[in-house]
mmCIF file of C-alpha atoms in Angstrom:
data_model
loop_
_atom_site.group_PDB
_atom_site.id
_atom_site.type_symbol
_atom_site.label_atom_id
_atom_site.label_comp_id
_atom_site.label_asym_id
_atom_site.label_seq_id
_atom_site.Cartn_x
_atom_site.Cartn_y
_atom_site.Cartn_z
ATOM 1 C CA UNK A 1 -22.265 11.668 9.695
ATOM 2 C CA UNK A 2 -18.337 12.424 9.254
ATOM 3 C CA UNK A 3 -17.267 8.837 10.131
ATOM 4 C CA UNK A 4 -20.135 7.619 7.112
ATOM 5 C CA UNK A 5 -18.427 9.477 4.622
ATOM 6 C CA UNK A 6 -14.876 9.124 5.597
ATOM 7 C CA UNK A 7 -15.677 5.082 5.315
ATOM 8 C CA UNK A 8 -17.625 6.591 1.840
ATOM 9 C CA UNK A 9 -14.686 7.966 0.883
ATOM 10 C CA UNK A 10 -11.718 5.244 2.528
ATOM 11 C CA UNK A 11 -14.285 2.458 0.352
ATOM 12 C CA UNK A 12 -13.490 4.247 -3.262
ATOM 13 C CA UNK A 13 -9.684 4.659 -2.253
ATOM 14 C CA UNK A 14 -10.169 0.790 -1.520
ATOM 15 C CA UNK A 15 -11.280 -0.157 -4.500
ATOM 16 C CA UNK A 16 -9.630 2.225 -6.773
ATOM 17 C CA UNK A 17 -5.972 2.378 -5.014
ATOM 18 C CA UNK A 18 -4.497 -0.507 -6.744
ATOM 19 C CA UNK A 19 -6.080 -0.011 -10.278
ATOM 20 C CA UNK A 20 -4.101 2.861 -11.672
ATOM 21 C CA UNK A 21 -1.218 0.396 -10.656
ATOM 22 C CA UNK A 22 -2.514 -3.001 -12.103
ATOM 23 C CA UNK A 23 -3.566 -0.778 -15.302
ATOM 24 C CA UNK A 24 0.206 0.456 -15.599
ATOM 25 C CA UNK A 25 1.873 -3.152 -15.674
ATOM 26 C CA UNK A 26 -0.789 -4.431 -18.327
ATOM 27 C CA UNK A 27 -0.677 -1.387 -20.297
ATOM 28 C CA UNK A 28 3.331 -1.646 -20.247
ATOM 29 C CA UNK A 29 3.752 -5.353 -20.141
ATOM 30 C CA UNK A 30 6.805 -4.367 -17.592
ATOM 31 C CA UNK A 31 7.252 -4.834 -13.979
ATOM 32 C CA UNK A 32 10.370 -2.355 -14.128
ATOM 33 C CA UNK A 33 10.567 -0.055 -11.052
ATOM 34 C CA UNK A 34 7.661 -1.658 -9.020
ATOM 35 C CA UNK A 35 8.830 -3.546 -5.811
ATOM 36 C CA UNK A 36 8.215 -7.113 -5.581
ATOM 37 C CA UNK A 37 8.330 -7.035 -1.477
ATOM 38 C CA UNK A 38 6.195 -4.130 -1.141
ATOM 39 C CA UNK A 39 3.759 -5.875 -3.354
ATOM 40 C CA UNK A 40 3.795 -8.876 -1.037
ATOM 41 C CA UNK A 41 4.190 -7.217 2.129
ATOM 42 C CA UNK A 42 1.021 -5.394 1.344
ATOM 43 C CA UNK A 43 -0.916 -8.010 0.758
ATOM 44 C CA UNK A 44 -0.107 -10.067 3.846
ATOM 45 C CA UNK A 45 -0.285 -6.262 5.987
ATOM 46 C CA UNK A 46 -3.395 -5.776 4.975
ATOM 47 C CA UNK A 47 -4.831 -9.459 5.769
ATOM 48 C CA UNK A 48 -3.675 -8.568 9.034
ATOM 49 C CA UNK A 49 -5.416 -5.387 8.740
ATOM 50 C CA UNK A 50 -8.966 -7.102 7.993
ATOM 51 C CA UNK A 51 -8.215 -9.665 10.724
ATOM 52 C CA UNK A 52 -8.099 -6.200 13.176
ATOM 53 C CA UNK A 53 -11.009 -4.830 11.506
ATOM 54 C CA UNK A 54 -12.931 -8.096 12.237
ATOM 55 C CA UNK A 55 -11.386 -8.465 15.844
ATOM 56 C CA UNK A 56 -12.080 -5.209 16.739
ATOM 57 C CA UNK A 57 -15.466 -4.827 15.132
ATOM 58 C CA UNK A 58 -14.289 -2.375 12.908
ATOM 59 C CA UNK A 59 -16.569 -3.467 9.612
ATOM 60 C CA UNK A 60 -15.072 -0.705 7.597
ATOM 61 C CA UNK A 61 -11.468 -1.891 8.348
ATOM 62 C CA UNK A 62 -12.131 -5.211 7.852
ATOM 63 C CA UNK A 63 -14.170 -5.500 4.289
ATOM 64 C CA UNK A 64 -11.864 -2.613 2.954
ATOM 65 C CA UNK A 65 -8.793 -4.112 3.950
ATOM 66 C CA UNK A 66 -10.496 -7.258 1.973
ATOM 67 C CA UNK A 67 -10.342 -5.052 -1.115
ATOM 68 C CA UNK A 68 -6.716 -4.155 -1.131
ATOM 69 C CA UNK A 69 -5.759 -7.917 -0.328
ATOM 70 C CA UNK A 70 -7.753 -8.481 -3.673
ATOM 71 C CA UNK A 71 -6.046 -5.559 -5.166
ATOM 72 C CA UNK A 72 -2.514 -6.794 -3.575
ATOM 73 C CA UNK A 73 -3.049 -10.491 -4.972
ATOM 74 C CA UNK A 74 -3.451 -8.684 -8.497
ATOM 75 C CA UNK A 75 -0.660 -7.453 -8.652
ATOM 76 C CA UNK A 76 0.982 -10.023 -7.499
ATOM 77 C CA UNK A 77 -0.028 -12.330 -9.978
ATOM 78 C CA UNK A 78 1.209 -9.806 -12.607
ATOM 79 C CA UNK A 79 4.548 -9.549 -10.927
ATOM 80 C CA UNK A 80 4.887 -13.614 -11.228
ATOM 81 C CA UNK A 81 4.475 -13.453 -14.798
ATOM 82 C CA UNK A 82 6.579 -10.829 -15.148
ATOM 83 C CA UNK A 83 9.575 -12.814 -13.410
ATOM 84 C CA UNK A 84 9.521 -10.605 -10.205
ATOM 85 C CA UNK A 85 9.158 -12.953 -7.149
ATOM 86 C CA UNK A 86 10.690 -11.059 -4.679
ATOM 87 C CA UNK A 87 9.541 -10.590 -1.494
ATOM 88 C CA UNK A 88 6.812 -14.108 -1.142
ATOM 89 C CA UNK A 89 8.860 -15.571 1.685
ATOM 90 C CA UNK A 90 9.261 -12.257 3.304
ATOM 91 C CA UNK A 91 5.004 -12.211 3.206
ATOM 92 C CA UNK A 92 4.667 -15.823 4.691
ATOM 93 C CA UNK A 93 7.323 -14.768 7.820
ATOM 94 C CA UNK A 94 5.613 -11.562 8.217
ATOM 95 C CA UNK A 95 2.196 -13.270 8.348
ATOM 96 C CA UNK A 96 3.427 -15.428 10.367
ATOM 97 C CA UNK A 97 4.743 -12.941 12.816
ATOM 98 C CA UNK A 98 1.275 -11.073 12.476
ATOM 99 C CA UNK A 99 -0.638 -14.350 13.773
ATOM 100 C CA UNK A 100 1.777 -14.589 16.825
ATOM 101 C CA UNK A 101 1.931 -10.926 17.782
ATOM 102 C CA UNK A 102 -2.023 -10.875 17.995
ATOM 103 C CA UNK A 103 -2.010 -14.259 19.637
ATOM 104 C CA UNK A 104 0.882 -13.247 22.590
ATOM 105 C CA UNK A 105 0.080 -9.125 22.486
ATOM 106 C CA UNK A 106 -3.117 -8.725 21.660
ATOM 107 C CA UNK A 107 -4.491 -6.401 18.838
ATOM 108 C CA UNK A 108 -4.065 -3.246 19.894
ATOM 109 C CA UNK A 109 -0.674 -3.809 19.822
ATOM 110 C CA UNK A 110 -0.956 -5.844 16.546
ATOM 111 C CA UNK A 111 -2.668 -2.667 15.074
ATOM 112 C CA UNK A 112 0.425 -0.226 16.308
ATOM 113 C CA UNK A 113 2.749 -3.199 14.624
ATOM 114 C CA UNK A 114 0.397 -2.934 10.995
ATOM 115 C CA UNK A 115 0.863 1.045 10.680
ATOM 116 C CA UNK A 116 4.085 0.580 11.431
ATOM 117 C CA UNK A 117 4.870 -2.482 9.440
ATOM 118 C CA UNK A 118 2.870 -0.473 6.350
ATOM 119 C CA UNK A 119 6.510 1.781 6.479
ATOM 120 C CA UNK A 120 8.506 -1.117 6.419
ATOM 121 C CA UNK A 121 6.564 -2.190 3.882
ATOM 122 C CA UNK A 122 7.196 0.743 1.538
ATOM 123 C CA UNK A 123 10.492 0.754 2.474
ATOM 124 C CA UNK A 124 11.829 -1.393 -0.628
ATOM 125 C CA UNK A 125 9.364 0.821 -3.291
ATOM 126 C CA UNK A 126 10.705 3.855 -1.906
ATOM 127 C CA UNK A 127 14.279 3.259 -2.240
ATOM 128 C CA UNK A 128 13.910 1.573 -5.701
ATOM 129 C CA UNK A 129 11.993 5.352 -6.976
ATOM 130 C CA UNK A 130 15.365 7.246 -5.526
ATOM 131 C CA UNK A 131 17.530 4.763 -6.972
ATOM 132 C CA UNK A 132 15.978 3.562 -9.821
ATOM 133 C CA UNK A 133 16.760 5.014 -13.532
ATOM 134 C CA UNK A 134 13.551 3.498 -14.862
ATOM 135 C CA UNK A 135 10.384 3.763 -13.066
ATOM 136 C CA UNK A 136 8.114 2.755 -16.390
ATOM 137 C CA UNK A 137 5.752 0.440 -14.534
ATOM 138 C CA UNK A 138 5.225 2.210 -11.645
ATOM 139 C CA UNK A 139 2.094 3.943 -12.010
ATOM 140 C CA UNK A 140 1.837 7.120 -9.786
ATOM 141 C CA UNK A 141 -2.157 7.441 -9.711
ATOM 142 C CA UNK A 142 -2.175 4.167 -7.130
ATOM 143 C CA UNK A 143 0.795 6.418 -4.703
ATOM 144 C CA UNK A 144 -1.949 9.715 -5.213
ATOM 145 C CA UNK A 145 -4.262 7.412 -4.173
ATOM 146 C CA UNK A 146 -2.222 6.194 -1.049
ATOM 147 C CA UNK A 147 -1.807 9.512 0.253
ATOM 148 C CA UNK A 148 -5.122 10.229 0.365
ATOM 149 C CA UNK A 149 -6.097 6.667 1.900
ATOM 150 C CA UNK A 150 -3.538 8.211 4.499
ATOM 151 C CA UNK A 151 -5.482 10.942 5.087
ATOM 152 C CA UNK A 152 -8.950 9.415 5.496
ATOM 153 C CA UNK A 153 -7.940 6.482 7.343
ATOM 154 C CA UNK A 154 -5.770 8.928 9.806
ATOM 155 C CA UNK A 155 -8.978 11.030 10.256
ATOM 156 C CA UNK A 156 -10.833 7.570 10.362
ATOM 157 C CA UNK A 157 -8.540 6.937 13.443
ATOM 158 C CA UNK A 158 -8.850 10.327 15.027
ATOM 159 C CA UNK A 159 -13.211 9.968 15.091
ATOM 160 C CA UNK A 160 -13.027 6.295 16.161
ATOM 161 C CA UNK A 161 -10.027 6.757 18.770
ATOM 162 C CA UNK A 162 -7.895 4.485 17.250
ATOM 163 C CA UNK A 163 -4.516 5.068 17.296
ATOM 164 C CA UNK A 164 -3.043 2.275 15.091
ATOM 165 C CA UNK A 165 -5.604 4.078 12.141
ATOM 166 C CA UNK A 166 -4.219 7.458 13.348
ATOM 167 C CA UNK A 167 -1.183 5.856 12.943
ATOM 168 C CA UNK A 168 -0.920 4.462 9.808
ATOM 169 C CA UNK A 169 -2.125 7.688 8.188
ATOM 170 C CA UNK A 170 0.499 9.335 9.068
ATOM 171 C CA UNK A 171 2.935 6.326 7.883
ATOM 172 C CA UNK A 172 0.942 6.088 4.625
ATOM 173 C CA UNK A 173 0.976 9.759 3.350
ATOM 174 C CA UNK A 174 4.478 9.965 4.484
ATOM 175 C CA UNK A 175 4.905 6.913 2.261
ATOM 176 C CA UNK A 176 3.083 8.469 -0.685
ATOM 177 C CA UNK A 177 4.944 11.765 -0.723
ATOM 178 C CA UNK A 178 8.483 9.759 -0.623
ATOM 179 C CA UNK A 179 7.189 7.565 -3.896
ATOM 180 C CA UNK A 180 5.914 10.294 -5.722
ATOM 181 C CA UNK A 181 8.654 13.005 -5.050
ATOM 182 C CA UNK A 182 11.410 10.458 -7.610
ATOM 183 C CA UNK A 183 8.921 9.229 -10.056
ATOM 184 C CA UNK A 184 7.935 13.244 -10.647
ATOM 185 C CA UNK A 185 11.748 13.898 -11.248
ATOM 186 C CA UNK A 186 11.894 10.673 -13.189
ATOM 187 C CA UNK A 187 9.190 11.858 -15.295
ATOM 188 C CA UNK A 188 10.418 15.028 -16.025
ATOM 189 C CA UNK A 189 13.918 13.837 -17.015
ATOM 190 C CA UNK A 190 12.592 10.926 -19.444
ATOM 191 C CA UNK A 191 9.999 13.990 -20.887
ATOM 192 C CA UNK A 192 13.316 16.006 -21.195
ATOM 193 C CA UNK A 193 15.128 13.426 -22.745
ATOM 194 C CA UNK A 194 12.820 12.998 -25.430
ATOM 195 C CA UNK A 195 12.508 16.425 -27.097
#
């Protein structure tokens, strides 16, 4: 019963995690302050996660990892047209490292590499919100999200006894916490500003 609603629950962060974020960058018709390689990295992380998913005959995994790389290649695209293409080549070397780590080590180990490769992937995002003086387009409803998609997929982990899931939940709210702590003071500065 707990593992159908935490895959309940991880299916509606799926779906909903990158909206708040492809909303932001329509609604602003800006790309300023979101991270080009994160973007990327993301998407090629988590078409390694649905290749684990599948691999390990973890269903949930696999067709929600499916909805982030749709989510991923949104915003993407919007990136693109925005003039942002950091961070493709990055993606392809990563993938490409993905395919050969599963191939040589197996996916267990490919797994640990994914939650720990979802930090790395963060890494640009985060330090762009710290040093960033303009964080218009990045939308903090999709980091919310993330943080929570932390939580469930960590407890995920814990039922299924899958330490890469355990893992990454730990990564991913850590991840959340470090996007959301600058774009709250950002916020409050630019509200400051304008009275």
């Amino acid at each position: 019963m707990t593992e159908a609603l935490l895959t309940a629950l991880a299916a509606c962060l799926a779906l909903s995690q990158p909206v708040p974020q492809i909303v932001r960058l329509v609604r602003t018709r800006s790309v300023v302050g979101v991270s080009g390689p994160t973007t990327w990295l993301g998407l090629a992380v988590n078409a390694g996660w649905m290749a684990f998913g599948v691999a390990r005959g973890l269903v949930p995994v696999a067709v929600l990892s499916f909805a982030y790389v749709v989510g991923y290649a949104a915003i993407a695209t919007l990136l693109v047209r925005g003039g942002n293409r950091r961070g493709i080549v990055t993606a392809l070397v990563a993938t490409g490292a993905m395919a050969a780590t599963a191939a040589v080590l197996g996916w267990t180990v490919l797994g640990t590499a994914l939650a720990l490769t979802v930090g790395a992937q963060f890494v640009p995002q985060v330090v762009l919100a710290w040093r960033s003086v303009d964080l218009t387009a990045l939308s903090t409803g999709t980091y919310i999200v993330c943080g929570l998609d932390g939580v469930v997929w960590g407890g995920y982990g814990v039922l299924t006894t899958e330490a890469p899931l355990v893992l990454y939940g730990v990564v991913m709210s850590s991840v959340a916490v470090l996007v959301l702590v600058p774009k709250r003071r950002w916020a409050l500065r630019t509200a400051a500003a304008a009275i």
